[in-house]
Coordinates of C-alpha atoms in Angstrom, one line a residue:
Chain Q
M1 CA 30.3 16.7 33.0
S2 CA 27.9 15.3 35.8
Q3 CA 25.3 16.8 33.3
R4 CA 25.8 14.0 30.6
W5 CA 23.9 11.2 32.6
I6 CA 20.4 13.5 33.6
G7 CA 19.4 12.5 29.6
P8 CA 19.9 8.7 30.0
A9 CA 18.8 8.9 33.7
V10 CA 15.2 10.4 32.6
A11 CA 14.9 8.5 30.0
L12 CA 15.5 5.4 31.5
A13 CA 12.9 6.3 34.6
V14 CA 10.4 7.4 32.1
P15 CA 9.4 3.5 30.9
F16 CA 9.1 2.6 35.0
L17 CA 6.7 5.5 35.1
V18 CA 4.8 5.2 33.0
A19 CA 4.4 1.6 33.6
A20 CA 3.6 2.5 37.3
V21 CA 1.1 4.6 36.4
A22 CA -0.5 2.9 34.2
T23 CA -0.8 -0.3 36.2
F24 CA -2.0 1.4 39.0
G25 CA -4.0 4.2 37.4
L26 CA -5.9 2.9 34.7
D27 CA -8.8 0.0 34.3
A28 CA -7.4 -2.9 31.8
Y29 CA -8.6 -1.1 28.3
V30 CA -6.8 2.2 28.8
Q31 CA -3.7 -0.1 29.8
L32 CA -3.9 -1.8 26.2
I33 CA -4.2 1.4 24.7
V34 CA -1.0 3.0 26.8
L35 CA 0.7 -0.7 25.4
G36 CA -0.3 0.1 21.8
V37 CA 1.0 3.6 22.1
A38 CA 4.5 1.7 22.9
I39 CA 4.2 -0.4 19.5
N40 CA 3.4 2.5 17.5
I41 CA 5.5 4.7 18.5
I42 CA 8.1 2.1 17.0
L43 CA 6.5 1.7 14.6
A44 CA 6.1 5.4 13.7
A45 CA 9.8 6.3 14.3
S46 CA 11.1 3.7 12.1
L47 CA 9.2 4.4 9.2
N48 CA 10.3 8.1 9.2
L49 CA 13.8 7.2 8.8
V50 CA 13.1 5.6 5.4
N51 CA 9.8 7.9 4.7
G52 CA 11.1 11.2 6.3
F53 CA 14.6 11.3 6.7
C54 CA 15.6 9.3 3.3
G55 CA 12.6 10.3 1.5
Q56 CA 12.0 6.8 0.1
F57 CA 8.4 5.5 0.1
S58 CA 8.1 2.0 1.4
L59 CA 4.5 0.4 1.8
G60 CA 5.5 -2.4 3.4
H61 CA 6.8 -2.0 7.0
A62 CA 3.0 -4.0 8.5
G63 CA 5.6 -7.0 6.4
F64 CA 8.4 -6.8 8.7
M65 CA 6.1 -6.5 11.3
A66 CA 4.4 -9.5 10.7
L67 CA 8.1 -11.3 10.2
G68 CA 8.8 -10.1 13.4
A69 CA 6.4 -11.1 15.0
Y70 CA 5.4 -14.6 13.4
S71 CA 9.5 -15.3 14.7
S72 CA 9.2 -14.2 17.7
A73 CA 6.0 -16.0 18.7
A74 CA 7.8 -19.5 17.1
L75 CA 10.8 -19.2 18.8
S76 CA 9.2 -18.5 22.6
Q77 CA 6.8 -21.5 21.4
H78 CA 10.1 -23.6 21.9
F79 CA 13.0 -21.8 23.1
H80 CA 13.7 -20.7 26.9
P81 CA 17.6 -20.0 27.9
F82 CA 15.8 -18.4 31.1
S83 CA 13.7 -19.1 33.7
G84 CA 12.3 -17.7 37.0
P85 CA 13.0 -14.0 38.0
M86 CA 15.3 -13.7 35.0
Q87 CA 11.9 -14.9 32.9
V88 CA 11.9 -11.5 31.2
L89 CA 15.2 -11.8 29.9
N90 CA 13.7 -14.3 27.4
F91 CA 12.0 -11.5 25.6
V92 CA 15.0 -9.4 25.0
V93 CA 15.9 -12.7 22.7
Y94 CA 12.6 -13.3 21.1
A95 CA 12.8 -9.6 20.4
L96 CA 16.2 -9.3 19.2
F97 CA 15.5 -12.6 16.9
G98 CA 12.3 -10.9 15.5
G99 CA 14.2 -8.0 14.6
I100 CA 17.3 -9.4 13.3
L101 CA 14.8 -11.8 10.7
A102 CA 13.1 -9.1 9.9
G103 CA 15.7 -6.8 9.4
V104 CA 17.8 -9.7 7.1
A105 CA 14.7 -9.8 5.1
G106 CA 14.6 -5.9 4.8
F107 CA 18.1 -6.1 3.1
L108 CA 16.8 -9.0 0.6
V109 CA 13.7 -6.7 -0.4
G110 CA 15.7 -3.5 0.0
L111 CA 19.0 -4.2 -2.1
P112 CA 17.2 -4.9 -5.7
S113 CA 14.2 -2.4 -5.2
L114 CA 16.2 0.8 -3.5
R115 CA 18.3 0.7 -7.2
L116 CA 14.7 2.1 -8.7
K117 CA 12.6 5.0 -8.4
G118 CA 11.0 5.8 -5.5
D119 CA 7.4 4.5 -7.1
Y120 CA 8.4 1.5 -7.8
L121 CA 9.9 1.0 -4.3
A122 CA 6.5 1.8 -3.2
I123 CA 4.8 -1.2 -5.1
V124 CA 7.3 -3.5 -4.7
T125 CA 7.3 -2.9 -0.5
L126 CA 3.5 -3.3 -0.7
G127 CA 4.0 -6.2 -2.8
F128 CA 6.2 -7.8 -0.3
G129 CA 4.0 -7.1 2.2
E130 CA 1.1 -8.6 0.7
I131 CA 3.5 -11.7 0.1
I132 CA 4.6 -12.6 3.2
R133 CA 0.9 -12.1 4.9
V134 CA -0.1 -14.6 1.9
V135 CA 2.6 -16.7 2.9
F136 CA 1.8 -16.9 6.8
L137 CA -2.4 -17.2 5.7
N138 CA -1.7 -20.4 3.9
S139 CA 1.3 -22.1 5.8
D140 CA -0.7 -24.5 8.8
S141 CA 2.3 -24.9 10.9
L142 CA 2.4 -20.9 11.2
G143 CA -1.2 -21.3 12.4
G144 CA -2.8 -20.3 8.8
A145 CA -6.2 -18.5 8.7
R146 CA -6.5 -18.9 12.2
G147 CA -3.4 -17.6 13.0
I148 CA -1.2 -18.4 16.6
H149 CA -3.2 -18.4 19.5
G150 CA -1.2 -18.2 23.2
I151 CA 2.1 -16.9 22.5
L152 CA 4.0 -16.9 25.5
G153 CA 3.2 -13.4 27.6
F154 CA 5.1 -11.1 30.3
Q155 CA 4.4 -12.1 34.2
S156 CA 2.3 -8.9 34.3
Y157 CA 1.2 -5.7 32.8
F158 CA 3.8 -3.6 35.0
V159 CA 6.8 -5.4 33.5
S160 CA 5.2 -6.1 29.6
C161 CA 4.8 -2.0 30.2
V162 CA 8.1 -1.4 31.3
F163 CA 9.5 -3.4 28.7
A164 CA 7.7 -2.3 25.8
Y165 CA 8.6 1.3 26.5
L166 CA 11.7 0.7 27.3
C167 CA 12.2 -0.8 23.8
M168 CA 10.4 2.3 22.8
T169 CA 13.2 4.1 24.5
I170 CA 15.9 2.7 23.2
T171 CA 14.6 2.5 19.7
F172 CA 14.0 6.2 19.8
L173 CA 17.2 7.0 21.4
T174 CA 19.2 4.8 18.9
L175 CA 17.3 6.5 16.2
W176 CA 17.9 10.2 17.2
R177 CA 21.5 9.3 17.7
W178 CA 22.3 7.9 14.4
T179 CA 19.9 10.8 12.2
H180 CA 22.1 13.3 14.6
S181 CA 25.0 11.9 13.3
S182 CA 27.1 11.7 9.8
Y183 CA 25.0 9.1 8.6
G184 CA 21.7 11.3 9.5
R185 CA 23.4 13.9 7.3
A186 CA 23.9 10.8 4.2
F187 CA 20.2 10.1 4.6
L188 CA 19.1 13.6 4.4
S189 CA 21.5 14.0 1.5
V190 CA 20.0 11.3 -0.8
R191 CA 16.1 12.6 1.0
E192 CA 17.0 16.2 -0.6
D193 CA 18.9 15.6 -4.3
E194 CA 20.3 12.0 -4.9
M195 CA 22.3 13.4 -8.0
A196 CA 24.3 15.8 -6.3
A197 CA 25.2 13.4 -3.2
E198 CA 26.2 10.6 -5.2
C199 CA 28.7 13.1 -6.8
M200 CA 29.7 14.4 -3.9
G201 CA 30.7 11.3 -2.6
V202 CA 27.6 9.7 -1.0
D203 CA 27.1 5.9 -1.6
T204 CA 23.5 6.5 -2.2
T205 CA 22.4 3.0 -2.9
R206 CA 24.2 1.9 0.5
T207 CA 22.6 4.6 2.6
K208 CA 19.2 3.9 1.9
V209 CA 19.5 -0.1 2.0
L210 CA 21.3 1.1 5.6
A211 CA 18.3 2.8 6.2
F212 CA 16.0 0.2 5.3
V213 CA 17.7 -3.0 7.0
V214 CA 17.3 -0.5 10.6
S215 CA 13.9 0.3 9.7
S216 CA 13.0 -3.4 9.4
F217 CA 14.6 -4.3 12.8
F218 CA 12.7 -2.2 14.3
A219 CA 9.2 -2.7 12.6
G220 CA 10.7 -6.8 13.7
L221 CA 10.8 -5.6 17.5
A222 CA 7.7 -3.9 17.5
G223 CA 6.0 -7.0 15.8
S224 CA 7.8 -9.5 19.0
L225 CA 6.6 -6.8 21.3
Y226 CA 3.4 -6.7 19.5
A227 CA 3.5 -10.5 19.8
H228 CA 4.2 -10.8 23.4
I229 CA 1.6 -8.4 24.6
Y230 CA -1.4 -9.9 22.7
T231 CA -0.4 -13.0 22.7
D232 CA -2.6 -13.3 19.6
L233 CA -1.6 -13.2 16.1
N234 CA -3.4 -13.5 13.1
P235 CA -2.1 -12.5 9.5
M236 CA -5.1 -10.5 9.1
T237 CA -3.4 -7.9 11.6
F238 CA -0.7 -6.9 9.1
Q239 CA -2.5 -6.1 6.0
F240 CA -1.5 -3.3 4.1
N241 CA -4.0 -1.3 5.9
K242 CA -1.4 -1.5 9.0
S243 CA 1.2 -0.1 6.4
V244 CA -1.4 2.9 6.2
D245 CA -1.7 3.5 9.4
V246 CA 2.2 3.5 10.2
V247 CA 2.4 5.9 7.1
I248 CA -0.7 8.4 8.4
M249 CA 1.3 8.4 11.9
V250 CA 5.4 9.5 10.2
V251 CA 3.1 11.6 7.7
L252 CA 0.6 13.2 10.8
G253 CA 3.3 13.7 12.7
G254 CA 6.1 15.6 10.3
M255 CA 8.4 13.0 7.6
G256 CA 11.7 13.6 8.5
S257 CA 10.7 14.9 12.6
L258 CA 10.9 12.0 15.2
S259 CA 9.6 13.8 17.8
G260 CA 6.6 14.3 15.6
S261 CA 6.3 10.5 15.1
V262 CA 6.0 10.0 18.7
I263 CA 3.5 12.6 18.9
S264 CA 1.3 11.9 16.5
A265 CA 1.7 8.2 16.7
F266 CA 0.4 8.7 20.5
I267 CA -2.8 11.1 18.5
V268 CA -3.4 8.6 16.2
T269 CA -3.7 5.2 18.6
V270 CA -5.9 7.3 20.7
A271 CA -8.0 8.9 18.1
L272 CA -8.7 5.6 16.4
E273 CA -10.0 4.2 20.0
M274 CA -12.5 7.1 20.2
L275 CA -13.5 7.0 16.9
R276 CA -14.5 3.4 17.4
S277 CA -18.0 4.9 18.4
V278 CA -19.2 6.2 15.0
G279 CA -18.5 2.4 13.5
D280 CA -18.1 2.6 10.0
L281 CA -17.8 6.3 9.6
R282 CA -14.5 5.9 11.1
M283 CA -12.4 4.2 8.7
V284 CA -14.0 6.8 6.1
L285 CA -12.9 9.8 8.3
Y286 CA -9.5 8.1 8.5
A287 CA -8.6 8.2 5.1
L288 CA -10.5 11.7 4.3
L289 CA -7.8 13.1 7.1
L290 CA -5.1 11.4 4.9
I291 CA -6.3 13.2 1.7
L292 CA -7.1 16.7 3.4
L293 CA -3.6 16.5 5.5
M294 CA -1.9 15.9 2.1
I295 CA -4.0 19.1 0.5
L296 CA -3.7 21.2 3.0
R297 CA -0.7 20.5 5.4
P298 CA 1.5 18.2 4.0
E299 CA 4.6 19.1 6.4
G300 CA 2.3 17.3 9.1
L301 CA 2.7 18.3 12.6
L302 CA 6.6 19.3 13.0
G303 CA 7.8 19.5 9.7
S304 CA 10.9 18.3 9.7
K305 CA 11.8 20.2 13.1
E306 CA 12.4 18.1 16.4
L307 CA 10.4 19.6 19.2
S308 CA 13.8 20.2 20.9
D309 CA 13.9 23.0 17.9
L310 CA 11.1 24.2 18.8
W311 CA 12.0 24.4 21.8
R312 CA 15.0 26.1 21.5
K313 CA 13.9 28.7 18.8
Y314 CA 11.1 30.1 22.1
A315 CA 13.5 29.7 24.4
R316 CA 16.2 32.1 22.7
R317 CA 13.9 34.5 22.2
R318 CA 13.2 34.9 25.6
T319 CA 16.9 35.9 25.9
Chain Z
M1 CA -3.5 -30.3 -24.1
E2 CA -7.3 -30.1 -24.3
E3 CA -6.9 -29.1 -20.5
F4 CA -3.8 -26.1 -21.1
L5 CA -6.2 -24.7 -24.4
Q6 CA -9.0 -24.5 -22.1
H7 CA -6.6 -22.8 -19.4
V8 CA -5.0 -20.5 -21.9
I9 CA -8.7 -19.7 -23.1
N10 CA -10.0 -18.7 -19.7
G11 CA -6.4 -16.5 -19.1
L12 CA -7.1 -14.8 -22.0
N13 CA -10.4 -14.2 -20.8
L14 CA -8.9 -12.6 -17.7
G15 CA -5.8 -11.5 -19.1
A16 CA -8.6 -9.1 -21.1
I17 CA -10.1 -7.1 -18.5
Y18 CA -6.8 -7.4 -16.7
A19 CA -5.8 -5.1 -19.5
L20 CA -8.7 -2.4 -19.7
I21 CA -7.9 -1.8 -16.3
A22 CA -3.8 -1.8 -17.2
L23 CA -4.6 0.7 -19.4
G24 CA -5.9 3.2 -17.0
Y25 CA -3.1 2.5 -14.9
T26 CA -0.6 3.6 -17.5
M27 CA -2.1 6.3 -19.7
V28 CA -2.5 8.5 -16.1
Y29 CA 1.1 7.4 -15.4
G30 CA 2.4 8.5 -19.0
V31 CA 0.7 11.7 -18.4
L32 CA 0.9 12.3 -14.2
Q33 CA 4.5 9.9 -13.3
L34 CA 1.5 9.1 -11.1
I35 CA 0.5 5.8 -10.1
N36 CA -3.6 6.5 -9.3
F37 CA -4.2 4.0 -6.8
A38 CA -8.0 5.7 -7.1
H39 CA -8.3 3.5 -10.3
S40 CA -9.2 0.4 -8.6
E41 CA -12.1 2.0 -6.5
V42 CA -13.4 3.2 -9.4
Y43 CA -13.5 0.4 -11.5
M44 CA -15.8 -1.0 -8.6
V45 CA -17.9 1.8 -8.0
G46 CA -18.4 1.3 -11.9
A47 CA -19.9 -2.2 -10.7
F48 CA -21.8 -0.8 -8.2
A49 CA -23.5 1.1 -10.7
S50 CA -24.5 -1.0 -12.9
Y51 CA -25.4 -3.2 -10.3
Y52 CA -27.5 -0.2 -9.3
L53 CA -28.9 0.3 -12.9
A54 CA -30.3 -3.4 -13.1
R55 CA -31.9 -3.9 -9.8
F56 CA -33.4 -0.5 -9.7
T57 CA -35.2 -0.4 -13.7
G58 CA -36.1 -4.4 -13.5
I59 CA -33.7 -5.2 -16.5
A60 CA -32.3 -7.9 -14.4
D61 CA -36.0 -10.2 -15.6
K62 CA -35.0 -9.3 -19.3
P63 CA -31.2 -10.7 -19.9
G64 CA -30.0 -9.5 -23.3
P65 CA -28.1 -6.9 -25.6
I66 CA -30.3 -3.8 -24.3
A67 CA -29.6 -4.8 -20.7
F68 CA -26.3 -5.3 -21.8
I69 CA -25.6 -2.3 -23.3
S70 CA -27.1 0.3 -21.0
C71 CA -25.3 -1.6 -18.1
L72 CA -22.1 -1.0 -19.8
V73 CA -22.9 2.7 -20.9
V74 CA -24.2 3.7 -17.2
S75 CA -21.0 2.4 -15.6
M76 CA -18.3 4.0 -18.1
I77 CA -20.2 7.5 -17.3
T78 CA -20.0 7.3 -13.5
C79 CA -16.4 6.3 -13.6
S80 CA -15.9 8.7 -15.7
I81 CA -17.5 11.4 -13.9
L82 CA -15.4 9.7 -10.7
G83 CA -12.4 9.9 -12.5
L84 CA -12.8 13.3 -13.3
T85 CA -13.8 14.4 -9.8
I86 CA -11.0 12.7 -8.0
E87 CA -8.4 14.4 -10.4
R88 CA -10.0 17.6 -10.0
L89 CA -9.9 17.7 -6.2
A90 CA -7.3 15.6 -4.9
Y91 CA -4.3 15.2 -7.6
R92 CA -4.8 18.7 -9.1
P93 CA -3.9 21.2 -6.2
L94 CA -0.8 19.2 -5.8
R95 CA 0.2 18.8 -9.2
S96 CA 3.2 21.0 -8.4
A97 CA 4.0 19.3 -4.8
P98 CA 7.0 16.5 -4.3
K99 CA 5.9 13.2 -5.8
L100 CA 5.4 11.4 -2.2
N101 CA 2.4 13.8 -1.5
I102 CA 0.7 12.7 -4.8
L103 CA 0.9 9.4 -3.8
I104 CA -0.5 9.0 -0.2
T105 CA -2.7 10.9 -2.0
A106 CA -4.1 8.7 -4.0
I107 CA -3.7 5.9 -1.3
G108 CA -6.1 8.1 0.8
V109 CA -8.3 8.6 -2.1
S110 CA -8.0 4.6 -2.7
L111 CA -9.1 4.0 0.8
F112 CA -11.7 6.6 1.2
L113 CA -13.8 5.4 -1.8
Q114 CA -13.1 1.3 0.1
F115 CA -14.2 2.4 3.3
S116 CA -17.5 4.5 1.5
G117 CA -18.7 1.7 -0.3
Q118 CA -18.6 -0.4 2.7
V119 CA -20.8 2.7 4.3
V120 CA -22.7 2.8 1.5
F121 CA -23.1 -0.1 -0.5
G122 CA -22.7 -2.4 2.9
A123 CA -19.8 -4.8 3.0
D124 CA -21.5 -7.3 2.3
P125 CA -20.8 -9.2 -0.9
K126 CA -23.6 -8.8 -3.8
V127 CA -25.1 -10.9 -6.5
F128 CA -24.6 -9.1 -10.1
P129 CA -27.6 -9.9 -12.1
Q130 CA -26.8 -11.6 -15.2
L131 CA -27.1 -9.6 -17.9
L132 CA -27.3 -11.9 -21.3
E133 CA -27.9 -15.5 -21.3
D134 CA -24.7 -17.5 -21.4
A135 CA -24.7 -20.6 -23.8
S136 CA -22.1 -22.9 -25.2
L137 CA -20.7 -21.8 -28.7
V138 CA -18.1 -24.5 -29.4
Q139 CA -17.2 -27.6 -27.9
W140 CA -14.4 -29.5 -29.0
G141 CA -13.4 -32.1 -26.5
M142 CA -13.0 -31.1 -23.6
I143 CA -13.5 -27.4 -24.5
E144 CA -15.4 -25.2 -23.9
L145 CA -16.2 -22.2 -26.2
R146 CA -19.1 -20.1 -24.1
L147 CA -20.6 -17.3 -25.4
F148 CA -19.8 -15.5 -22.2
D149 CA -15.9 -15.7 -23.1
V150 CA -16.4 -14.0 -26.7
V151 CA -18.2 -11.4 -25.7
I152 CA -15.4 -10.6 -23.3
L153 CA -12.4 -11.1 -25.2
A154 CA -15.0 -8.9 -28.6
V155 CA -16.1 -6.3 -26.2
A156 CA -12.3 -6.1 -24.1
F157 CA -10.3 -5.6 -27.8
A158 CA -13.3 -3.8 -29.2
S159 CA -12.3 -0.7 -25.9
M160 CA -8.7 -1.2 -26.4
F161 CA -9.3 -0.2 -30.6
A162 CA -11.2 2.0 -30.3
L163 CA -8.8 3.9 -27.8
R164 CA -6.1 3.1 -30.0
F165 CA -7.8 4.6 -33.1
F166 CA -8.1 7.6 -30.5
I167 CA -5.3 8.1 -29.2
L168 CA -3.2 7.3 -32.6
S169 CA -5.6 8.9 -35.1
T170 CA -7.2 12.0 -33.2
K171 CA -5.9 15.4 -32.9
T172 CA -7.1 14.8 -28.8
G173 CA -4.7 12.1 -29.4
K174 CA -1.7 13.7 -30.4
A175 CA -2.2 15.9 -27.8
I176 CA -2.6 13.4 -24.8
R177 CA 0.5 12.4 -26.6
A178 CA 2.8 15.3 -26.4
V179 CA 1.7 15.7 -22.8
S180 CA 2.7 12.6 -22.0
Q181 CA 6.3 13.5 -23.6
S182 CA 6.1 17.5 -22.0
P183 CA 3.6 19.2 -20.4
R184 CA 5.5 22.3 -20.1
T185 CA 6.4 22.4 -24.0
S186 CA 2.8 21.1 -25.0
S187 CA 1.1 24.3 -23.4
L188 CA 4.0 26.4 -25.1
M189 CA 2.5 24.5 -28.4
G190 CA -0.5 25.8 -26.9
I191 CA -2.5 22.4 -25.6
S192 CA -4.3 23.1 -22.2
V193 CA -2.4 19.9 -20.3
N194 CA -5.2 20.6 -17.5
R195 CA -7.8 19.6 -20.3
M196 CA -5.8 17.0 -21.7
I197 CA -5.2 15.2 -18.3
S198 CA -9.1 15.5 -17.4
I199 CA -9.2 13.5 -21.2
T200 CA -7.0 11.0 -20.1
F201 CA -8.8 10.2 -16.5
I202 CA -11.8 9.8 -18.8
L203 CA -11.0 7.4 -20.9
G204 CA -8.9 5.6 -18.2
S205 CA -11.6 5.3 -16.2
S206 CA -14.6 4.4 -18.5
L207 CA -12.4 1.3 -19.8
A208 CA -12.4 0.6 -16.2
G209 CA -15.9 0.9 -16.4
V210 CA -16.4 -1.5 -18.9
G211 CA -14.1 -3.8 -17.7
A212 CA -16.5 -4.0 -14.4
V213 CA -19.4 -4.7 -16.3
L214 CA -17.5 -7.7 -17.7
V215 CA -16.2 -8.8 -14.9
G216 CA -19.5 -9.0 -13.0
L217 CA -20.6 -10.6 -16.2
K218 CA -18.2 -13.8 -15.5
Y219 CA -18.2 -13.7 -11.8
P220 CA -21.0 -12.4 -10.7
K221 CA -19.3 -11.5 -6.9
I222 CA -19.7 -7.7 -5.9
E223 CA -17.8 -6.1 -2.8
P224 CA -16.7 -2.6 -2.3
L225 CA -13.6 -4.7 -1.5
M226 CA -13.1 -5.8 -5.1
G227 CA -10.8 -3.4 -6.6
M228 CA -8.1 -3.7 -4.7
M229 CA -6.8 -7.2 -6.0
I230 CA -8.0 -6.8 -9.1
G231 CA -6.6 -3.4 -9.4
M232 CA -3.1 -4.8 -7.7
K233 CA -2.8 -7.1 -10.5
A234 CA -3.8 -4.8 -13.3
F235 CA -1.0 -2.4 -12.4
V236 CA 1.3 -5.3 -12.1
S237 CA 0.5 -6.4 -16.0
A238 CA 1.1 -2.3 -16.8
V239 CA 4.6 -2.5 -15.3
L240 CA 5.1 -5.9 -16.7
G241 CA 3.9 -4.3 -20.1
G242 CA 5.9 -1.2 -19.7
I243 CA 4.9 1.4 -17.7
G244 CA 3.4 4.8 -19.9
N245 CA 3.2 2.2 -23.0
L246 CA -0.4 1.6 -24.2
P247 CA 0.2 -1.5 -26.0
G248 CA 2.4 -2.9 -22.9
A249 CA -0.2 -2.3 -20.7
V250 CA -2.0 -4.8 -23.2
V251 CA 0.3 -7.7 -23.7
G252 CA 1.0 -7.5 -19.8
G253 CA -2.4 -7.6 -18.9
L254 CA -3.0 -10.8 -21.5
L255 CA 0.5 -12.4 -19.9
M256 CA -0.7 -12.1 -16.1
G257 CA -4.3 -13.2 -17.2
V258 CA -2.5 -16.4 -18.2
C259 CA 0.1 -16.7 -16.1
E260 CA -2.3 -16.7 -13.2
E261 CA -5.1 -19.7 -14.7
M262 CA -1.8 -21.4 -15.4
V263 CA -0.7 -21.2 -11.7
A264 CA -4.0 -21.2 -10.6
G265 CA -4.7 -24.8 -12.1
Y266 CA -1.4 -26.4 -12.3
L267 CA 0.3 -25.2 -9.0
S268 CA -2.0 -24.0 -6.3
S269 CA -4.9 -22.1 -6.3
T270 CA -4.1 -20.1 -3.1
Y271 CA -0.8 -18.8 -4.8
R272 CA -2.6 -17.2 -6.9
D273 CA -2.3 -14.0 -5.5
A274 CA 1.1 -14.3 -4.6
L275 CA 2.1 -14.6 -8.1
A276 CA 1.4 -11.5 -9.7
F277 CA 3.6 -9.5 -7.1
G278 CA 6.2 -12.7 -7.5
L279 CA 5.8 -11.3 -10.9
L280 CA 6.3 -7.7 -10.2
I281 CA 9.3 -7.7 -8.4
V282 CA 10.8 -10.7 -10.7
I283 CA 10.6 -7.9 -13.4
L284 CA 11.7 -5.1 -11.8
L285 CA 14.6 -7.1 -10.8
F286 CA 15.5 -8.1 -14.3
K287 CA 13.9 -5.8 -17.0
P288 CA 12.7 -2.5 -14.7
N289 CA 10.6 -1.1 -17.4
G290 CA 9.1 -4.1 -18.2
L291 CA 8.8 -5.9 -21.3
M292 CA 7.8 -3.2 -24.1
G293 CA 9.2 0.0 -21.8
T294 CA 12.4 2.0 -22.9
T295 CA 15.4 2.8 -20.8
Q296 CA 14.7 6.4 -19.2
V297 CA 18.1 8.6 -19.3
E298 CA 18.1 10.1 -16.2
K299 CA 19.7 13.6 -16.8
V300 CA 21.1 16.1 -14.4

């Protein structure tokens, strides 16, 4: 029984370790990349819930991220309940606000569109993402085309890193426990054969909407993190390309594999930075990668297995 | 009243172009059940192809029907070849894969063409050369009917009628309709499904090529990312009319064009893009099969 706290303890220690290494061991450019990886992991894992586990195709993740980012930034401009050493709890409030708003939006978008076939959901979510972006672009109270600058940031890099990675850990653990529960099995059944799932008593619409809402919540959370880390928001950041970025991360890692999403988020974030030297060709190679991936290895790195499955497979072989 | 009619004329013009591109989307969806995201980029490449032709053969200095027709032909041929290549290389290997994979591939091809266009053509907008001399044909109070408007409507509708003739009155057209109903049964009847799909892509891409030159006529600024917005609106038009339904695509396109003109003219120009998506969501909520589509019964 004493072994049960090892997992959570390690999980809680990881953010502090990563933050410590990053703050004292790396230069400013790499430090930002480290934060970017945390945000992308949250985005990829949450999208994997809808695309990978539920088999639906959502192309609007950037829209929910934008909602979370803008709402969090707007709230932070007017509302500071905590101050002093407890300042960091402010960001918890902002993150929850951003996430909940995005989740509500996910409900409003998902409920009507998840009744339709897969292709339609893709277009509706794409359209929703674009509408959100156009609305933010045209609303001068939220900065319009120039965006919002000087958003409230964290006190220090160490705090921001710990916060970001704590969020990532919480997201990952929540999604992991959830997908390994009966809800997770409902998602998988909807993915495999919706008609059969419906016949077996799984309320497919409710299941899909649930996955969509939770996915949007975490996207909003990631958006809120983005706003307070980069302290600068611009509608151009949340274009369709951002949604595609996240889709690529999910596909590369394996649709249906949370650990795969973590790995691929890391790879994609780092690779994008490293490819900056290639200049314009970077995005061409990026798109080519996606095409080749879908033709040659559509299941991505880990397919629908998790790292723990692979470890168990090889550990068992030795005995 | 006059302003309203002018908006209607402009809207029909825009709508005719949307209809041309929407036909490409709807035909491919009919045979492959695939939303061909790359279609808008094929359109973009057609525009650039005729731009380069006009620039490098000095046609730009001699506007007239010859310039117009040669640009049209080059654009159609380039688009057809590109569409065929995409089908062969990106879609055919995935014919038996789950729908999600081919959808993601389509997005990948679309992005690839967009970014390659930026690298090859340069991201800066270019000015499409004037292929015809504009003239005001009819002036009736405040309403003006220009030569360009008439040419666009005439060429667009001529192309659509040509397509209609091909699909309804030729053997190949019948074969394509058969494939869109049931590929397996069609192959049992001796139809080469692969060939029909290729022909569908050629037809759709040619129409996109026509649309590209017509757009260049009226809105001379072209850039590698021009395909995205117009492609999205054309796709919404196809869904509006009922995806897979050819007359529906035309109706949807015209309706979309007119609505967009009305919004831009009477409400606010900045929200004209959002209209397309708003319309899409409304249609999907209340009539997901589109205005002219039929309800598909899902069998187990």
